[in-house]
Coordinates of C-alpha atoms and ligand atoms in Angstrom, one line a residue:
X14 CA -9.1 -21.1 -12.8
X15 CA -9.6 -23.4 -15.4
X16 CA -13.4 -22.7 -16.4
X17 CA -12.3 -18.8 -16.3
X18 CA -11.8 -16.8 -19.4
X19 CA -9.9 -13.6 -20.3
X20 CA -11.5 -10.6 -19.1
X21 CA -10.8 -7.1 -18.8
X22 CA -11.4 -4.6 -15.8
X23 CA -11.8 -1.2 -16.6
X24 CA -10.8 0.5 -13.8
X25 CA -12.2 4.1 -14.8
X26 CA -15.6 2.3 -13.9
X27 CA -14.7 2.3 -10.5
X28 CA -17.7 2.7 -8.7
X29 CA -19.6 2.1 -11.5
X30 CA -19.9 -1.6 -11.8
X31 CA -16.3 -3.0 -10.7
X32 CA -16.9 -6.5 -9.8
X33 CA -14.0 -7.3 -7.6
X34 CA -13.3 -6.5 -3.6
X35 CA -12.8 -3.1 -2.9
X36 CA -11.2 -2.3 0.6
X37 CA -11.3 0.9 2.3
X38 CA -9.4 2.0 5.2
X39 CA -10.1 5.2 7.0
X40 CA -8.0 7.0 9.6
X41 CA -9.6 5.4 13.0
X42 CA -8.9 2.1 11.6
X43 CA -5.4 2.8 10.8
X44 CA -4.6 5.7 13.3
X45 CA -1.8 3.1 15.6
X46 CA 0.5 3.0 12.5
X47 CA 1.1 6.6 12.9
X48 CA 3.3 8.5 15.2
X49 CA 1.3 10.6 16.9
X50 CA -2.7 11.1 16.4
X51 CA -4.8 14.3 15.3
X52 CA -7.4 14.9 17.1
X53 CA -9.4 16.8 13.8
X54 CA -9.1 13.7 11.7
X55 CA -10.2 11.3 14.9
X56 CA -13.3 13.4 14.4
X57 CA -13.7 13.2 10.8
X58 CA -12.5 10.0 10.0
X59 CA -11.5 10.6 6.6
X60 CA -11.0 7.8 3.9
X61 CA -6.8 7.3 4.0
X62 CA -6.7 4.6 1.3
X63 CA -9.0 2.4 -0.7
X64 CA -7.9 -0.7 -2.7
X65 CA -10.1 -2.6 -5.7
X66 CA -8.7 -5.9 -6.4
X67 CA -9.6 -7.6 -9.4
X68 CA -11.8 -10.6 -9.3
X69 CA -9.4 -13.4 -9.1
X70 CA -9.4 -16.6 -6.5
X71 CA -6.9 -16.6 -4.5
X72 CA -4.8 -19.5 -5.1
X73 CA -1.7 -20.6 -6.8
X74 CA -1.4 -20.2 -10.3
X75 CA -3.4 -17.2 -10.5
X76 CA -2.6 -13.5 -10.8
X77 CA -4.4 -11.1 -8.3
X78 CA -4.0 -7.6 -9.3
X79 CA -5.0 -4.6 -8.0
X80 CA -5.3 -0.7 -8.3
X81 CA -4.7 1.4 -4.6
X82 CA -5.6 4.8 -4.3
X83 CA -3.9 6.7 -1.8
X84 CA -4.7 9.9 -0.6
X85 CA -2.5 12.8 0.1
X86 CA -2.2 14.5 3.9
X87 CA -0.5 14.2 6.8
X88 CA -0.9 13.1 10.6
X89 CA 1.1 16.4 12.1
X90 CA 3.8 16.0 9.4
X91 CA 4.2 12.7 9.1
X92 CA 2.4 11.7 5.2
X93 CA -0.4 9.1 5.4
X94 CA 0.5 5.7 4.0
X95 CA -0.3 2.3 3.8
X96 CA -0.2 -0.3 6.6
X97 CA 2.1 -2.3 5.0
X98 CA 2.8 -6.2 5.0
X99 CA 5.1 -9.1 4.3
X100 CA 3.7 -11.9 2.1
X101 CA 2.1 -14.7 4.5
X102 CA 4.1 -17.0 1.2
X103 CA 7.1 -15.3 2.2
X104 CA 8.6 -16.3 -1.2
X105 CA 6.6 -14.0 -3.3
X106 CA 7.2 -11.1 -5.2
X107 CA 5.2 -8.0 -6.5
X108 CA 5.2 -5.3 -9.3
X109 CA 4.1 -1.9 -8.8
X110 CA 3.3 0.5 -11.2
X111 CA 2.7 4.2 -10.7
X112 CA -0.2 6.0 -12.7
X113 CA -0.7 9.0 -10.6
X114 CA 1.2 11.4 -8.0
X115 CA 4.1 10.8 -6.2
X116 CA 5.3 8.2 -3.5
X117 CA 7.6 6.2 -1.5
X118 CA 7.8 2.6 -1.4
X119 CA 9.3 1.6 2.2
X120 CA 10.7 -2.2 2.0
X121 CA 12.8 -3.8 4.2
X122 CA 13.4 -7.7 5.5
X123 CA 13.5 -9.2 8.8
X124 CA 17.4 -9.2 8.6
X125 CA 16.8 -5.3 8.8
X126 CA 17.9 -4.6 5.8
X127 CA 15.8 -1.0 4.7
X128 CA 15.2 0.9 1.2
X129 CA 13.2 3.5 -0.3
X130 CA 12.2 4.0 -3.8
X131 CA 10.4 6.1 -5.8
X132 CA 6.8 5.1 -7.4
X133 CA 4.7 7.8 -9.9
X134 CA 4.0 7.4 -13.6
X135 CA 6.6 5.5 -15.7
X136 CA 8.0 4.0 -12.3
X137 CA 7.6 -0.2 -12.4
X138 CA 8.9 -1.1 -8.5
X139 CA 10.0 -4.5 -8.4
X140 CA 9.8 -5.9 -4.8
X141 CA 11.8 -9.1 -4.2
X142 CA 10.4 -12.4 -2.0
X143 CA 10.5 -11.2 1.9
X144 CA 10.6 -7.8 1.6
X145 CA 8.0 -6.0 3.3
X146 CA 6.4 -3.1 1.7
X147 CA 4.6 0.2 3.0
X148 CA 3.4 2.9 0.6
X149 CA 3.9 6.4 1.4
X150 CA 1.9 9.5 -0.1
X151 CA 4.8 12.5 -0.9
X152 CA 2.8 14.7 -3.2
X153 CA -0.2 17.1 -2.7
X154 CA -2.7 14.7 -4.7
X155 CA -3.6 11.1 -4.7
X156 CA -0.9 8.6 -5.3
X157 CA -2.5 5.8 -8.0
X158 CA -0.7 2.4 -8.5
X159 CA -1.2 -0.9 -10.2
X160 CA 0.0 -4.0 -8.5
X161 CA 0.2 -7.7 -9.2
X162 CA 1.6 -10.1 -7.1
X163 CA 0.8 -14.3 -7.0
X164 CA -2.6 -14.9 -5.7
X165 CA -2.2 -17.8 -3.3
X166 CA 0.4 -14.7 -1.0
X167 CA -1.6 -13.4 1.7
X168 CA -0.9 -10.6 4.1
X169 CA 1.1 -10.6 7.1
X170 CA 0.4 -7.2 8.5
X171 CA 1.1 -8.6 12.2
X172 CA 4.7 -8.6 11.6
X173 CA 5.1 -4.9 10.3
X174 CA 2.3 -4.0 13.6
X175 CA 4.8 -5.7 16.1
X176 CA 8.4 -4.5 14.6
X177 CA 7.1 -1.3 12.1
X178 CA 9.7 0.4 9.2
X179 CA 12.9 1.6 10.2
X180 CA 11.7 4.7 8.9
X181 CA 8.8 7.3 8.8
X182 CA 8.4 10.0 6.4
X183 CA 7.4 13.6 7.4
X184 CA 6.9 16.6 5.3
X185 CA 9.9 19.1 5.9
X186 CA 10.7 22.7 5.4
X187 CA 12.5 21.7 1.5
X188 CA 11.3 18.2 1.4
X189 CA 10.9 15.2 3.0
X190 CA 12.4 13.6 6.1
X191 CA 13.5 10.7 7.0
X192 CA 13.1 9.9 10.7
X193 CA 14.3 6.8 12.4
X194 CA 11.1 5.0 14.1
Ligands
LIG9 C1 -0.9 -6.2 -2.1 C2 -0.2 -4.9 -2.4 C3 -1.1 -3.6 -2.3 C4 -1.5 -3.3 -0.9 C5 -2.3 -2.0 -0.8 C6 -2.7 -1.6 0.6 O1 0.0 -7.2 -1.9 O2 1.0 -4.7 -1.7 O3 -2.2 -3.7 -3.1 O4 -2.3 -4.3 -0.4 O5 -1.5 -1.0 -1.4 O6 -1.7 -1.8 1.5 P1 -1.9 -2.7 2.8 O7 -0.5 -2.8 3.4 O8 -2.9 -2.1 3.7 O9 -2.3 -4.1 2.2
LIG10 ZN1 2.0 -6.9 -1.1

C-alpha cells in the first residue's frame, strides 16, 4: 500500500521470525483429494505441505508472494500434492519458481484442456489466467517453490473439489504414471 516501504523477507528465517501467514495442511485435512486413503498416515497425520506467504494485503495493485514446501511421499502410489485452485479473479496469472527437488505442475481450464510441466531449480512456470493449478511431489525430498501472483486473486479450491485434474500421478516401476482420474 501506499504508507508501505520496500522490505525484504528472508525466507531461511523461517520459523525464526517470518512475519507473514504460514499455512499448514496435513494429511487428514487433505486426505479426499487423494485416491485411495492409508490407513498409517490417517494415524499419524503427517504435515503434507506448508505455505509462508509474505506480508502483503490482499488487494489490487499489490504482489503477494509466497514460498510452499512440499513434502515428498505417497498415498499407496499416488505422490502427495497440493489441493490445487483456480483464481477466484479468474483473470490472473502466476509465476513459479523451483528452488528445491523435483515436481509436476498439473494445469488445466474448464474447457478441459490439461498439461503437465516440470518445476525444480532453474524452472520459472508461467501459468496463464484460468488455468488451474495443482503441485505434485516426483522426487524423494521436499519440493521448494517461489510464487507470485496478483494479490487481490483468491482461491477457488471448490471448483478443482467438485470436477478434480484429469490426471493423477503415481510412482511407477521406471517412473511416473499418468492415470486418468
Ligand atoms: C497460490 C499458489 C501457491 C499455492 C500453494 C498451496 O496462488 O498457487 O502458493 O497456494 O502451493 O496450494 P493450494 O492449492 O493448497 O493453495
Ligand atoms: Zn495460485
Amino acid at each position: 500500500g501506499k504508507d508501505m516501504k520496500p522490505f525484504v523477507v528472508n525466507f531461511s528465517d523461517i520459523g525464526i521470525d517470518f512475519k507473514g501467514n504460514h499455512i499448514v495442511r496435513k494429511y487428514n485435512d487433505i486426505k479426499h483429494i487423494f485416491k485411495t486413503t492409508d490407513p498409517t498416515l490417517e494415524r499419524e497425520n503427517p504435515v503434507i505441505y506448508e505455505v509462508f506467504e509474505g506480508p502483503i494485503q490482499e488487494k489490487e495493485g499489490e504482489l503477494m508472494f509466497l514460498i510452499t514446501i512440499l513434502y515428498p511421499g505417497t498415498v499407496n502410489g499416488e505422490f502427495f500434492m497440493t489441493k490445487g485452485h483456480y483464481h477466484t479473479v479468474e483473470n490472473t496469472a502466476e509465476v513459479y519458481l523451483g528452488l528445491r527437488g523435483k515436481g509436476l505442475i498439473l494445469c488445466q481450464t474448464k474447457k478441459g484442456e490439461f498439461e503437465a510441466v516440470e518445476i525444480g531449480p532453474n524452472k520459472v512456470v508461467y501459468i496463464p489466467p484460468f488455468w488451474a493449478h495443482r503441485t505434485v511431489n516426483i522426487s524423494d525430498e521436499p519440493l521448494i517453490f517461489f510464487a507470485v501472483y496478483p494479490a487481490h486473486a483468491g482461491h477457488d479450491y471448490e471448483t478443482v473439489e467438485k470436477e478434480g485434474f484429469k490426471k493423477r500421478i503415481f510412482r511407477g516401476d521406471n517412473g511416473i504414471l499418468f492415470v486418468e482420474q
